[in-house]
Tab-separated table of C-alpha atoms in Angstrom:
chain	number	residue	atom	x	y	z
R	1019	UNK	CA	16.503	12.333	19.110
R	1020	UNK	CA	17.325	9.430	16.796
R	1021	UNK	CA	14.838	6.632	16.278
R	1022	UNK	CA	16.087	3.304	17.628
R	1023	UNK	CA	17.194	0.866	14.950
R	1024	UNK	CA	14.998	-2.257	14.932
R	1025	UNK	CA	16.870	-5.419	15.861
R	1026	UNK	CA	15.920	-8.878	14.650
R	1027	UNK	CA	17.241	-11.620	16.897
R	1028	UNK	CA	17.779	-14.925	15.157
R	1029	UNK	CA	18.092	-18.235	16.955
R	1030	UNK	CA	19.467	-21.599	15.813
R	1031	UNK	CA	17.102	-23.741	13.798
R	1032	UNK	CA	17.795	-26.537	16.280
R	1033	UNK	CA	16.065	-24.559	19.051
R	1034	UNK	CA	12.699	-25.005	17.278
R	1035	UNK	CA	10.498	-28.084	17.293
R	1036	UNK	CA	8.629	-29.215	14.204
R	1037	UNK	CA	5.591	-31.448	13.912
R	1038	UNK	CA	2.825	-32.091	11.417
R	1039	UNK	CA	-0.901	-31.509	11.185
R	1040	UNK	CA	-3.706	-32.179	8.725
R	1041	UNK	CA	-3.032	-31.154	5.102
R	1042	UNK	CA	-3.922	-27.609	4.084
R	1043	UNK	CA	-4.965	-27.827	0.467
R	1044	UNK	CA	-4.415	-25.012	-1.991
R	1045	UNK	CA	-7.628	-23.560	-3.420
R	1046	UNK	CA	-6.242	-23.516	-6.961
R	1047	UNK	CA	-4.504	-26.244	-8.932
R	1048	UNK	CA	-2.701	-23.849	-11.287
R	1049	UNK	CA	-1.568	-20.244	-11.591
R	1050	UNK	CA	-4.224	-19.671	-14.264
R	1051	UNK	CA	-6.938	-20.912	-11.852
R	1052	UNK	CA	-5.614	-18.626	-9.131
R	1053	UNK	CA	-5.667	-15.573	-11.402
R	1054	UNK	CA	-9.195	-16.435	-12.576
R	1055	UNK	CA	-10.384	-16.704	-8.954
R	1056	UNK	CA	-8.625	-13.437	-8.160
R	1057	UNK	CA	-10.544	-11.745	-10.992
R	1058	UNK	CA	-13.899	-13.037	-9.681
R	1059	UNK	CA	-13.058	-11.906	-6.130
R	1060	UNK	CA	-11.926	-8.508	-7.429
R	1061	UNK	CA	-15.359	-7.960	-9.007
R	1062	UNK	CA	-16.996	-8.714	-5.627
R	1063	UNK	CA	-14.540	-7.218	-3.115
R	1064	UNK	CA	-12.150	-4.904	-4.941
R	1065	UNK	CA	-8.386	-4.958	-4.561
R	1066	UNK	CA	-6.958	-8.022	-2.855
R	1067	UNK	CA	-4.777	-7.305	0.174
R	1068	UNK	CA	-2.366	-9.977	1.303
R	1069	UNK	CA	0.338	-10.259	3.934
R	1070	UNK	CA	3.356	-12.515	4.209
R	1071	UNK	CA	5.813	-13.254	7.000
R	1072	UNK	CA	9.581	-13.168	6.941
R	1073	UNK	CA	10.665	-15.690	9.580
R	1074	UNK	CA	14.422	-15.724	10.174
R	1075	UNK	CA	16.493	-18.402	11.881
R	1076	UNK	CA	20.178	-19.240	11.801
R	1077	UNK	CA	22.021	-22.360	10.792
R	1078	UNK	CA	25.830	-22.639	10.707
R	1079	UNK	CA	25.955	-18.972	11.805
R	1080	UNK	CA	24.193	-17.841	8.608
R	1081	UNK	CA	20.710	-16.324	8.418
R	1082	UNK	CA	18.045	-18.550	6.867
R	1083	UNK	CA	14.468	-17.693	5.912
R	1084	UNK	CA	11.626	-20.143	6.504
R	1085	UNK	CA	9.652	-20.922	3.347
R	1086	UNK	CA	6.727	-23.251	2.733
R	1087	UNK	CA	7.320	-25.661	-0.143
R	1088	UNK	CA	4.301	-26.772	-2.158
R	1089	UNK	CA	4.950	-29.832	-4.278
R	1090	UNK	CA	8.540	-30.232	-5.393
R	1091	UNK	CA	9.320	-26.869	-6.894
R	1092	UNK	CA	7.225	-23.948	-5.615
R	1093	UNK	CA	8.159	-22.126	-2.395
R	1094	UNK	CA	6.453	-19.177	-0.734
R	1095	UNK	CA	6.489	-17.095	2.401
R	1096	UNK	CA	3.808	-18.052	4.925
R	1097	UNK	CA	0.800	-15.743	4.861
R	1098	UNK	CA	-2.083	-15.086	2.541
R	1099	UNK	CA	-5.126	-13.027	1.651
R	1100	UNK	CA	-6.817	-10.835	4.228
R	1101	UNK	CA	-10.564	-10.826	4.708
R	1102	UNK	CA	-12.213	-7.583	3.512
R	1103	UNK	CA	-11.606	-4.896	6.171
R	1104	UNK	CA	-9.321	-7.139	8.269
R	1105	UNK	CA	-6.417	-5.524	10.145
R	1106	UNK	CA	-3.061	-6.473	8.564
R	1107	UNK	CA	-1.352	-7.492	11.808
R	1108	UNK	CA	-4.287	-9.558	13.085
R	1109	UNK	CA	-4.739	-11.085	9.631
R	1110	UNK	CA	-1.079	-12.111	9.460
R	1111	UNK	CA	-1.319	-13.689	12.923
R	1112	UNK	CA	-4.412	-15.596	11.750
R	1113	UNK	CA	-2.658	-16.790	8.597
R	1114	UNK	CA	0.495	-17.830	10.495
R	1115	UNK	CA	-1.579	-19.788	13.009
R	1116	UNK	CA	-3.506	-21.441	10.185
R	1117	UNK	CA	-0.319	-22.452	8.371
R	1118	UNK	CA	2.185	-23.115	11.178
R	1119	UNK	CA	0.532	-23.392	14.594
R	1120	UNK	CA	-0.508	-26.613	16.296
R	1121	UNK	CA	-4.197	-27.390	16.681
R	1122	UNK	CA	-3.795	-27.108	20.457
R	1123	UNK	CA	-4.182	-23.483	21.647
R	1124	UNK	CA	-1.569	-24.108	24.371
R	1125	UNK	CA	1.061	-24.657	21.665
R	1126	UNK	CA	0.209	-21.553	19.588
R	1127	UNK	CA	3.201	-19.238	19.178
R	1128	UNK	CA	2.869	-15.651	20.357
R	1129	UNK	CA	3.406	-14.112	16.937
R	1130	UNK	CA	5.344	-10.848	17.318
R	1131	UNK	CA	4.750	-8.963	14.090
R	1132	UNK	CA	7.450	-6.399	13.410
R	1133	UNK	CA	8.145	-3.904	10.694
R	1134	UNK	CA	6.665	-3.860	7.219
R	1135	UNK	CA	9.751	-4.217	5.028
R	1136	UNK	CA	8.206	-4.466	1.591
R	1137	UNK	CA	5.105	-3.618	-0.392
R	1138	UNK	CA	4.407	-5.244	-3.769
R	1139	UNK	CA	1.694	-4.381	-6.264
R	1140	UNK	CA	-0.109	-6.441	-8.887
R	1141	UNK	CA	-1.356	-3.959	-11.514
R	1142	UNK	CA	-3.276	-6.526	-13.611
R	1143	UNK	CA	-4.502	-10.112	-13.428
R	1144	UNK	CA	-1.041	-11.385	-14.304
R	1145	UNK	CA	1.704	-13.116	-12.327
R	1146	UNK	CA	4.103	-10.155	-12.251
R	1147	UNK	CA	4.218	-7.957	-9.154
R	1148	UNK	CA	6.197	-4.737	-8.720
R	1149	UNK	CA	7.726	-3.021	-5.670
R	1150	UNK	CA	5.759	0.087	-6.698
R	1151	UNK	CA	2.394	0.790	-8.254
R	1152	UNK	CA	3.008	1.962	-11.827
R	1153	UNK	CA	1.779	5.561	-12.162
R	1154	UNK	CA	-0.657	4.771	-14.977
R	1155	UNK	CA	-2.462	2.136	-12.849
R	1156	UNK	CA	-5.426	3.625	-10.997
R	1157	UNK	CA	-6.992	0.359	-9.822
R	1158	UNK	CA	-4.332	-2.197	-8.840
R	1159	UNK	CA	-5.559	-5.752	-8.383
R	1160	UNK	CA	-3.460	-6.682	-5.329
R	1161	UNK	CA	-1.286	-5.121	-2.652
R	1162	UNK	CA	1.026	-7.530	-0.806
R	1163	UNK	CA	2.889	-6.465	2.340
R	1164	UNK	CA	5.855	-8.314	3.832
R	1165	UNK	CA	6.410	-8.168	7.592
R	1166	UNK	CA	9.327	-9.307	9.708
R	1167	UNK	CA	8.067	-11.667	12.403
R	1168	UNK	CA	10.201	-11.790	15.548
R	1169	UNK	CA	10.451	-15.403	16.685
R	1170	UNK	CA	11.096	-16.271	20.308
R	1171	UNK	CA	14.017	-18.510	21.163
R	1172	UNK	CA	11.854	-21.644	21.330
R	1173	UNK	CA	8.697	-22.396	19.309
R	1174	UNK	CA	6.719	-25.383	18.106
R	1175	UNK	CA	5.690	-25.312	14.456
R	1176	UNK	CA	3.070	-27.716	13.084
R	1177	UNK	CA	3.389	-27.979	9.317
R	1178	UNK	CA	0.530	-29.313	7.173
R	1179	UNK	CA	1.403	-32.810	5.908
R	1180	UNK	CA	1.224	-31.738	2.256
R	1181	UNK	CA	3.765	-28.920	2.754
R	1182	UNK	CA	7.412	-28.740	3.787
R	1183	UNK	CA	8.925	-25.961	5.874
R	1184	UNK	CA	12.389	-25.206	4.525
R	1185	UNK	CA	15.137	-23.106	6.078
R	1186	UNK	CA	16.736	-21.509	3.022
R	1187	UNK	CA	20.021	-19.605	3.362
R	1188	UNK	CA	19.596	-15.976	2.352
R	1189	UNK	CA	22.421	-16.297	-0.157
R	1190	UNK	CA	20.407	-19.008	-1.980
R	1191	UNK	CA	17.650	-16.496	-2.772
R	1192	UNK	CA	19.908	-14.614	-5.143
R	1193	UNK	CA	20.432	-15.691	-8.734
R	1194	UNK	CA	24.187	-16.244	-8.738
R	1195	UNK	CA	24.354	-17.949	-12.133
R	1196	UNK	CA	26.991	-16.359	-14.375
């Protein structure tokens, strides 16, 4: 018997409602600060495990991915670091609620976490991550997993005031410069 192929339904961006909530400040002011904090946490807790969400919508009949914009230039998938021993699915739901859910529990989305579609590894305390753990690395510093999140047809997203939620066309994620 064949395994069923997972289906990701996408709905128009216009079917979602967006509001704001209190700012969610980044813990680090620079990449160097983040890597230094990661090193300190690694000494206490071991390898960092993080999860990120792939949220898909459609606009003009093209798939778009929702990204959080920090400042004017840096964008990232919603998600973040798991607590030591925390379940990946529950941790991703916690992170999504922290970043995108309203403060009112009645407006919290029912996050439907789907398939893990990517695993990235940070072998050292550097910015570069790889889609594999290099064979000579016995103690990677971070493992990041990307999950598809199935959105319902209507949701309310509350975005921290210091961030922007962008719907970026998938074709924009590729470097098409000749």
